[in-house]
Coordinates of C-alpha atoms and ligand atoms in Angstrom, one line a residue:
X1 CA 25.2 -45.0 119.1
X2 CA 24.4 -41.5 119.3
X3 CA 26.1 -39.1 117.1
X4 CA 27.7 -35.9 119.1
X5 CA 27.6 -37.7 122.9
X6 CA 30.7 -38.6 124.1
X7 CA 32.0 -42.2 124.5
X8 CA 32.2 -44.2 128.5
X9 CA 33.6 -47.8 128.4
X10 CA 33.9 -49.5 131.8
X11 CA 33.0 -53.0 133.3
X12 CA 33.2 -55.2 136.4
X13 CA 34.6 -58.3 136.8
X14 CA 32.3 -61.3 137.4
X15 CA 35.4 -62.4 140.0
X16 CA 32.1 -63.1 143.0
X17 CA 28.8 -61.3 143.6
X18 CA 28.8 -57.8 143.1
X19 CA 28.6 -56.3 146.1
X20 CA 27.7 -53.0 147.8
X21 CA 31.1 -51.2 146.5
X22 CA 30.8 -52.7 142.9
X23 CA 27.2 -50.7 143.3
X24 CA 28.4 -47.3 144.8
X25 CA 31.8 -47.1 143.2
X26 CA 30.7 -48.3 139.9
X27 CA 27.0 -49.3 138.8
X28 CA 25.0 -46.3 140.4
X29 CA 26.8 -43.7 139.1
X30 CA 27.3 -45.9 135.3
X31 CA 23.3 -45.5 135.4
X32 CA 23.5 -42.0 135.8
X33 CA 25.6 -41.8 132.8
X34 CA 23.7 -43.1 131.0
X35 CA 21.6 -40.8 129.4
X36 CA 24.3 -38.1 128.4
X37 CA 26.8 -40.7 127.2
X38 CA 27.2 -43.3 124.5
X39 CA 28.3 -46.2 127.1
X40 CA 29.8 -49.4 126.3
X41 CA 29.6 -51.8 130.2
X42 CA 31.0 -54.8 130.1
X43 CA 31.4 -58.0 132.2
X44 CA 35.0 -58.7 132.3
X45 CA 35.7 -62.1 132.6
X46 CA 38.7 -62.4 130.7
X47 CA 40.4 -59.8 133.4
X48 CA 38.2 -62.6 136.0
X49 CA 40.9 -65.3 135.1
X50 CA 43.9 -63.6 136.2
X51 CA 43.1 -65.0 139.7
X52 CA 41.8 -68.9 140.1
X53 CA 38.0 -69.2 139.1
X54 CA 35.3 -72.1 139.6
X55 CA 34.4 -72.6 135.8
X56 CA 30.7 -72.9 136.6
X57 CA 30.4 -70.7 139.0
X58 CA 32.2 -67.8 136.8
X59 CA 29.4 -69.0 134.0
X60 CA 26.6 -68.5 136.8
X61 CA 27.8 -65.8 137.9
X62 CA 28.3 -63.7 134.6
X63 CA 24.5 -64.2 133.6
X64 CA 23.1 -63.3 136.9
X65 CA 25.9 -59.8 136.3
X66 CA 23.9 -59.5 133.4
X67 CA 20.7 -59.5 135.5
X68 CA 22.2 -57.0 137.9
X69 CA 23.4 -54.4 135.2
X70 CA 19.6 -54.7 134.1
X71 CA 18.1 -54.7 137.2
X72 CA 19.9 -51.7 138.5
X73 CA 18.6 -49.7 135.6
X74 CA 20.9 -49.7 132.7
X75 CA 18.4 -50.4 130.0
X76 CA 20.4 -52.8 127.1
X77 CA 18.6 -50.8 124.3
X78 CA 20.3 -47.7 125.4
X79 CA 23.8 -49.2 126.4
X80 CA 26.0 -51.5 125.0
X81 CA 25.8 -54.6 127.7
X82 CA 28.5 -57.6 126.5
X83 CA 30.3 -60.2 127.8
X84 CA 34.2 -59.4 127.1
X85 CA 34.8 -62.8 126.0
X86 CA 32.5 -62.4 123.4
X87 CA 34.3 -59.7 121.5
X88 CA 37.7 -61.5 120.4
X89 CA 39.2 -58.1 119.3
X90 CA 39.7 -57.5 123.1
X91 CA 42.2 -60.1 123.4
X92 CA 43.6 -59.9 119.7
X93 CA 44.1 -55.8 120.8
X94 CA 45.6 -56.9 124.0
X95 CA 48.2 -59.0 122.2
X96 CA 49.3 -55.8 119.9
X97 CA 49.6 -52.9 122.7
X98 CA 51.7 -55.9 125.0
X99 CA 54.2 -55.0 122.1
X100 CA 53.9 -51.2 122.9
X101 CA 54.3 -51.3 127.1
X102 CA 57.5 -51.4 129.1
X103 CA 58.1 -53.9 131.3
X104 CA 58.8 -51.0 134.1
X105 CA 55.9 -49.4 133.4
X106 CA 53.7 -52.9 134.3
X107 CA 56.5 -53.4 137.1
X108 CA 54.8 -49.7 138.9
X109 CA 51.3 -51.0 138.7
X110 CA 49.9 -50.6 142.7
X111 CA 47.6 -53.1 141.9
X112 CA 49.7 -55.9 140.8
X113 CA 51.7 -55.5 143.9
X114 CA 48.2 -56.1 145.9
X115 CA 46.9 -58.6 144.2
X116 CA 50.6 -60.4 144.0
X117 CA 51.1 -60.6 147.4
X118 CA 47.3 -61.8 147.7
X119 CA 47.5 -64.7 145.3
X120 CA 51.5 -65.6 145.8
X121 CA 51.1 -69.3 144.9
X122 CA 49.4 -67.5 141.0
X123 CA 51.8 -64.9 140.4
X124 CA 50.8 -65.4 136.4
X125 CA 51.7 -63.2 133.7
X126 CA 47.9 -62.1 133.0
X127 CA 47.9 -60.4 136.5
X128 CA 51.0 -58.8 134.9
X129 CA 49.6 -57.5 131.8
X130 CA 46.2 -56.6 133.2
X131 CA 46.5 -53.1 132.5
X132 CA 47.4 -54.1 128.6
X133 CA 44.1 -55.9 128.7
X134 CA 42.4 -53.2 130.1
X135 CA 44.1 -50.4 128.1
X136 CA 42.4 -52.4 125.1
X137 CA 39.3 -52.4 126.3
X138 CA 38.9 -49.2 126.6
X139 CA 40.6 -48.0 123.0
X140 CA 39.1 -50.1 121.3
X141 CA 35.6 -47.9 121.6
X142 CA 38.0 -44.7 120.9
X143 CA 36.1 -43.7 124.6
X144 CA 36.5 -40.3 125.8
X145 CA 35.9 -41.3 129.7
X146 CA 36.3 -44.3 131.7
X147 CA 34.5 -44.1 135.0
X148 CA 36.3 -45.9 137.6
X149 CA 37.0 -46.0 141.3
X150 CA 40.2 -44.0 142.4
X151 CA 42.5 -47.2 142.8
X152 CA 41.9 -47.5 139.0
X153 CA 43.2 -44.4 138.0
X154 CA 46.5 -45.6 137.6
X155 CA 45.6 -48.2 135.1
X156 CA 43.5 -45.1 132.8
X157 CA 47.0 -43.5 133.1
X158 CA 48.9 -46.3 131.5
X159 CA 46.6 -46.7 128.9
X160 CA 47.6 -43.2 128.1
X161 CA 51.0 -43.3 128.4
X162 CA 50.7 -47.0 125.7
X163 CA 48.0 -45.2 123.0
X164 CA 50.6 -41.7 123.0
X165 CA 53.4 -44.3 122.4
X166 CA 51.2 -46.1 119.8
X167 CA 50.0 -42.7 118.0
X168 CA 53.7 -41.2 118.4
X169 CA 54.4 -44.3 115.6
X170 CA 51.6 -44.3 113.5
X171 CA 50.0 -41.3 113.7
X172 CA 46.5 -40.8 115.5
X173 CA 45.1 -44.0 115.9
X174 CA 43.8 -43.9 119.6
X175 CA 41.7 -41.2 121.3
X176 CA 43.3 -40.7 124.5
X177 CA 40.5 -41.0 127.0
X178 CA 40.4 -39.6 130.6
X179 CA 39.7 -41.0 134.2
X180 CA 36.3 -39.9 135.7
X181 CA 36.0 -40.4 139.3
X182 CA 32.3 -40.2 139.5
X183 CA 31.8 -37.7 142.5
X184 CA 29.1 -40.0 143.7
X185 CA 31.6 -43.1 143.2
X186 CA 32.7 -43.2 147.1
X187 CA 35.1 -45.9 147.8
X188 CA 33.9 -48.4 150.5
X189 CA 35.5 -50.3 152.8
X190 CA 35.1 -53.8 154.5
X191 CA 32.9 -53.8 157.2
X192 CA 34.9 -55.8 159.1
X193 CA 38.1 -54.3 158.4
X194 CA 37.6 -50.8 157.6
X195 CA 41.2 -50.5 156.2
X196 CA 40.8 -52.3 153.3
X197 CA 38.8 -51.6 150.6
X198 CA 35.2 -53.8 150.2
X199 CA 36.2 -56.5 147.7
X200 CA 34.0 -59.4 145.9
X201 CA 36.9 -61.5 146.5
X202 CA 37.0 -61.5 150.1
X203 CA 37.2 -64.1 152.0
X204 CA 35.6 -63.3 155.3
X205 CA 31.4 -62.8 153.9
X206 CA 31.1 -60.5 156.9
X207 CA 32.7 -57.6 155.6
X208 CA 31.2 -57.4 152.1
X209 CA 27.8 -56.4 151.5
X210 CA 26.4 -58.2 148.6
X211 CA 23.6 -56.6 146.4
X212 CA 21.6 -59.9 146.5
X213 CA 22.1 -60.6 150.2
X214 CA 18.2 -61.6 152.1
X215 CA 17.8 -58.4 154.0
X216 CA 18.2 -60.3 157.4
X217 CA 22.0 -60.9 156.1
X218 CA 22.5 -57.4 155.1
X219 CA 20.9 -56.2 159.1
X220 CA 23.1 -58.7 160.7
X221 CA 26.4 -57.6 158.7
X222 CA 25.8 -53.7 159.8
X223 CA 24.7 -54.2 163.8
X224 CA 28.4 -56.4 163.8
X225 CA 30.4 -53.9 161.7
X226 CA 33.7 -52.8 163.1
X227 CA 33.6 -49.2 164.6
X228 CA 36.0 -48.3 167.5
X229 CA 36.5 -48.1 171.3
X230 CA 35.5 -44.2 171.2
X231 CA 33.8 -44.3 174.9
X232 CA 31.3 -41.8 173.7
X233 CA 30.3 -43.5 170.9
X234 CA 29.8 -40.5 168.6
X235 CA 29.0 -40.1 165.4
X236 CA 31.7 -38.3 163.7
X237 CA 33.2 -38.3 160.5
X238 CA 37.2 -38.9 160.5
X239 CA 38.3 -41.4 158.5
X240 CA 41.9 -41.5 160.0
X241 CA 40.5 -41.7 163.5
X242 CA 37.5 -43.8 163.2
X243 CA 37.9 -45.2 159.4
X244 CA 34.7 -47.8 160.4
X245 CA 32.3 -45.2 161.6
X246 CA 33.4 -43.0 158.6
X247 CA 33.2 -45.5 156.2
X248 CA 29.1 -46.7 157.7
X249 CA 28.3 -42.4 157.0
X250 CA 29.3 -42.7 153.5
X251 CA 27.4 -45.7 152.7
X252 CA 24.5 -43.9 154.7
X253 CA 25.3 -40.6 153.1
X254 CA 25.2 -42.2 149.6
X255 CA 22.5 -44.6 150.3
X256 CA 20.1 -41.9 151.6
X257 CA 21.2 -38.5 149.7
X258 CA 22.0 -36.9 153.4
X259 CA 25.3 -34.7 153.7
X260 CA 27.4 -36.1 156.4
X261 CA 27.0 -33.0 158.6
X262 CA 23.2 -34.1 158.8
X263 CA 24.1 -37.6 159.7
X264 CA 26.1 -36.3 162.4
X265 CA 22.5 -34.7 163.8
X266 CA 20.9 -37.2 162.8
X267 CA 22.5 -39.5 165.4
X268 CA 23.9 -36.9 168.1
X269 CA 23.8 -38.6 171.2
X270 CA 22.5 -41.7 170.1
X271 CA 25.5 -43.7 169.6
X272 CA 27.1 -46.7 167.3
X273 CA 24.0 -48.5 168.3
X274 CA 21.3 -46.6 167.1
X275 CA 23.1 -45.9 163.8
X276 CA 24.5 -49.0 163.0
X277 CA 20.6 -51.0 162.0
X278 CA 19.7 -47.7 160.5
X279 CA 22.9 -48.0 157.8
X280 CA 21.6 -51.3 157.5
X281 CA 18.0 -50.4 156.8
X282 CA 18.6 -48.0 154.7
X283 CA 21.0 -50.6 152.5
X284 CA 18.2 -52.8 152.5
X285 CA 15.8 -50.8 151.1
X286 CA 18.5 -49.4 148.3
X287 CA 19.0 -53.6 147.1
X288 CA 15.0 -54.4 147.2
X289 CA 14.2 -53.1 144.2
X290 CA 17.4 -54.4 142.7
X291 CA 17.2 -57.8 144.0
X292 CA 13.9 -58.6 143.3
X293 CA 14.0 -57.2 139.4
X294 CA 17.1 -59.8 139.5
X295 CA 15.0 -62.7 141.1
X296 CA 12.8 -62.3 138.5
X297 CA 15.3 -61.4 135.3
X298 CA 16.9 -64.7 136.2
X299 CA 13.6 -66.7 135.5
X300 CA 14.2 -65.7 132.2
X301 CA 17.4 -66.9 130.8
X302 CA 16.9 -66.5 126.8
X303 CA 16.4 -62.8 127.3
X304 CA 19.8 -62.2 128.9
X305 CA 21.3 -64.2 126.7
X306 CA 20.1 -62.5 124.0
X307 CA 21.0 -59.3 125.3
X308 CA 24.1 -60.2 126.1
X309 CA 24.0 -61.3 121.9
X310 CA 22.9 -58.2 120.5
X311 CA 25.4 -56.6 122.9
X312 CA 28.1 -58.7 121.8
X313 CA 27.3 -58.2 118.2
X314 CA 27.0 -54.1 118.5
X315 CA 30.3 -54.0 120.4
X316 CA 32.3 -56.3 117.8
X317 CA 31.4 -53.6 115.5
X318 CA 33.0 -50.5 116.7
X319 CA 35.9 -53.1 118.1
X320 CA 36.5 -54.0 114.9
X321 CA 36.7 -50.9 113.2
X322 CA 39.3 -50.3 115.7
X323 CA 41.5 -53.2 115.5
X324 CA 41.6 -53.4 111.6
X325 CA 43.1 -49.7 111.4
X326 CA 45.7 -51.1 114.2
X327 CA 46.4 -54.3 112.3
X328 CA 46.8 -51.8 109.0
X329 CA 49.2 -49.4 110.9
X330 CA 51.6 -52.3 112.5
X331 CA 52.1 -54.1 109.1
X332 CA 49.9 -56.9 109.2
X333 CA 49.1 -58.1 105.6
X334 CA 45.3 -57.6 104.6
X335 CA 43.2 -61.1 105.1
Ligands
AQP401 N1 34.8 -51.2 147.5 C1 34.7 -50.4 146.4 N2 34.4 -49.1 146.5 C2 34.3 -48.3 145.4 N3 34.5 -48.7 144.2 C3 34.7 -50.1 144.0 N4 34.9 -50.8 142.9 C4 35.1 -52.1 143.2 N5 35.0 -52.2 144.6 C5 34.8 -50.9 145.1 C6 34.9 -50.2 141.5 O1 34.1 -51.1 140.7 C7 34.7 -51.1 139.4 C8 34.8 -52.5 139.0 O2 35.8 -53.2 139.7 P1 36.1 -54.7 139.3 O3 35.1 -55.6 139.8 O4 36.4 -54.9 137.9 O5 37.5 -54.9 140.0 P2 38.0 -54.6 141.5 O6 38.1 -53.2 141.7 O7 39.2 -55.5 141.7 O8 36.7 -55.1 142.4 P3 36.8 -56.1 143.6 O9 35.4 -56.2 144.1 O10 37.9 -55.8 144.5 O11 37.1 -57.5 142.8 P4 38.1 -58.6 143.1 O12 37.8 -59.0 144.6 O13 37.8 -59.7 142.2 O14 39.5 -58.0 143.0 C9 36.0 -50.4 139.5 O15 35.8 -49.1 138.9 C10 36.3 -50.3 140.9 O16 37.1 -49.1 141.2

């Protein structure tokens, strides 16, 4: 690691394929960041487990993650690229800050309330004390940012309001590190139901976008995305009015560099028709590159395992560095 950058920790969940808002809202912008910052990406598959998992399609699933991060261009000799589960001080730090978080504080988390009333039958307490998990992960690197999407802000906040409760006790243990909402991090929304937010979890295929879909997939998921009963048709940018077209311009607007006011040119008169395909061309050719550097990673499974190894082994060290000043400050007697 670099001496004098600043420190980024974030990850994704291997919880399904990463799809086209894991790439917009996280992974195209973590590339970007990754020449001015030491960054730390992980694959979070301990935070997967909070919600039912196929065993070996989690393990499948977390290699060809691996493949992805590699294949959308964050080079593993310049960032940290590990397996969470890899790195036991993540769970052994988890265990300490659970002892340093209120109840009511977890009891406010918006996304415990979502994913609750998604998975009612699996209330479990790890869906509880997600952020706890997560507030380790990220001070364990002492990081300075954690990019994230907006609905994640919330959780950078606890982790905050735990390390200033920790460091209140024993003195300056944590860097407090702040949310960064990258500004090209757009959040995107199912195609089919423009409401909610595009999710790897879904369980209707037709409204996520996944980053290895054939091309023919990706085509037929844009010409049937949900726009609205405007008679005119019009391309227009309101997202409380017509939150499908708006949500097809920002993957357009992101996809191609165009602002929206030139995608609203681009397609005057022309109608949902005409602009519908060309979202999903444009998609296409984004996840080309991407999938076929995957297709071929993949034939090579000792190489990502070994990078996820030597990423493993380079994150342990500053974890651990970490956690022994932590075990030090709570009392624990030296092994
Ligand atoms: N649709 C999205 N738009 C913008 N950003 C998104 N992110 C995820 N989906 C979108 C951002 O990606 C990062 C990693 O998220 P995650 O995979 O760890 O968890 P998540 O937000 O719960 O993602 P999913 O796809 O919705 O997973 P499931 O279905 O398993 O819950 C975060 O920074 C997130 O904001």
């Amino acid at each position: 690691m670099e001496q004098g950058k600043k420190t980024i920790l974030s990850g994704i969940q291997p919880s399904g394929d990463l799809t086209l808002g894991s790439y917009l809202g996280a992974l195209k912008s973590w590339v970007e960041l990754s020449e001015e910052y030491n960054c730390y990406y992980m694959l979070a598959d301990l935070h997967s487990i909070t919600v039912r998992q196929v065993p070996a399609d989690l393990r499948r699933r977390t290699l060809t993650q691996v493949a992805v991060y590699v294949a959308a261009g964050l080079d593993p000799e310049k960032n940290v690229l590990f397996v969470q589960s890899h790195v036991p001080a993540h769970a052994e730090l988890a265990w300490v800050l659970n002892c340093y978080t209120m109840f009511g504080e977890l009891s406010r988390m918006t996304q415990f309330k979502d994913k609750s009333a998604k998975n009612a039958e699996n209330i479990n307490a790890g869906l509880f004390t997600y952020p706890v998990l997560m507030a380790a992960d990220i001070l364990l690197y002492q990081a300075d940012l954690v990019p994230v999407g907006a609905d994640q802000k919330q959780h950078v906040e606890i982790c905050r309001d735990i390390a200033t409760r920790f460091n209140g006790i024993y003195g300056d243990v944590f860097r407090l590190p702040e949310p960064f909402i990258p500004r090209s991090g757009a959040r995107i929304m199912s195609l089919t139901s423009p409401e909610h937010k595009m999710s790897k979890s879904d369980t209707d295929p037709n409204g996520c976008v996944y980053l290895l879909d054939k091309p023919e997939d990706i085509m037929r998921k844009f010409k049937k995305a949900v726009t609205d009963s405007d008679t005119e048709r019009c391309v227009h940018y309101d997202p409380a009015a017509k939150p499908g077209v708006a949500n097809l311009m920002t993957i357009y607007s992101v996809a191609t560099g165009k602002s929206l006011d030139e995608i609203e040119a681009e397609f005057s008169g022309l109608g949902y028709g005409a602009f519908k395909p060309r979202v999903g061309e444009a998609v296409v050719e984004l996840f080309r590159p991407i999938r076929e550097e995957t297709d071929r990673l993949l034939q090579d499974k000792a190489y990502l395992e070994g990078i996820c190894r030597a990423g493993a082994e380079k994150a342990s060290c500053a974890a651990e560095r970490t956690l022994r000043k932590v075990y030090k400050k709570v009392g624990f007697a030296a092994r």
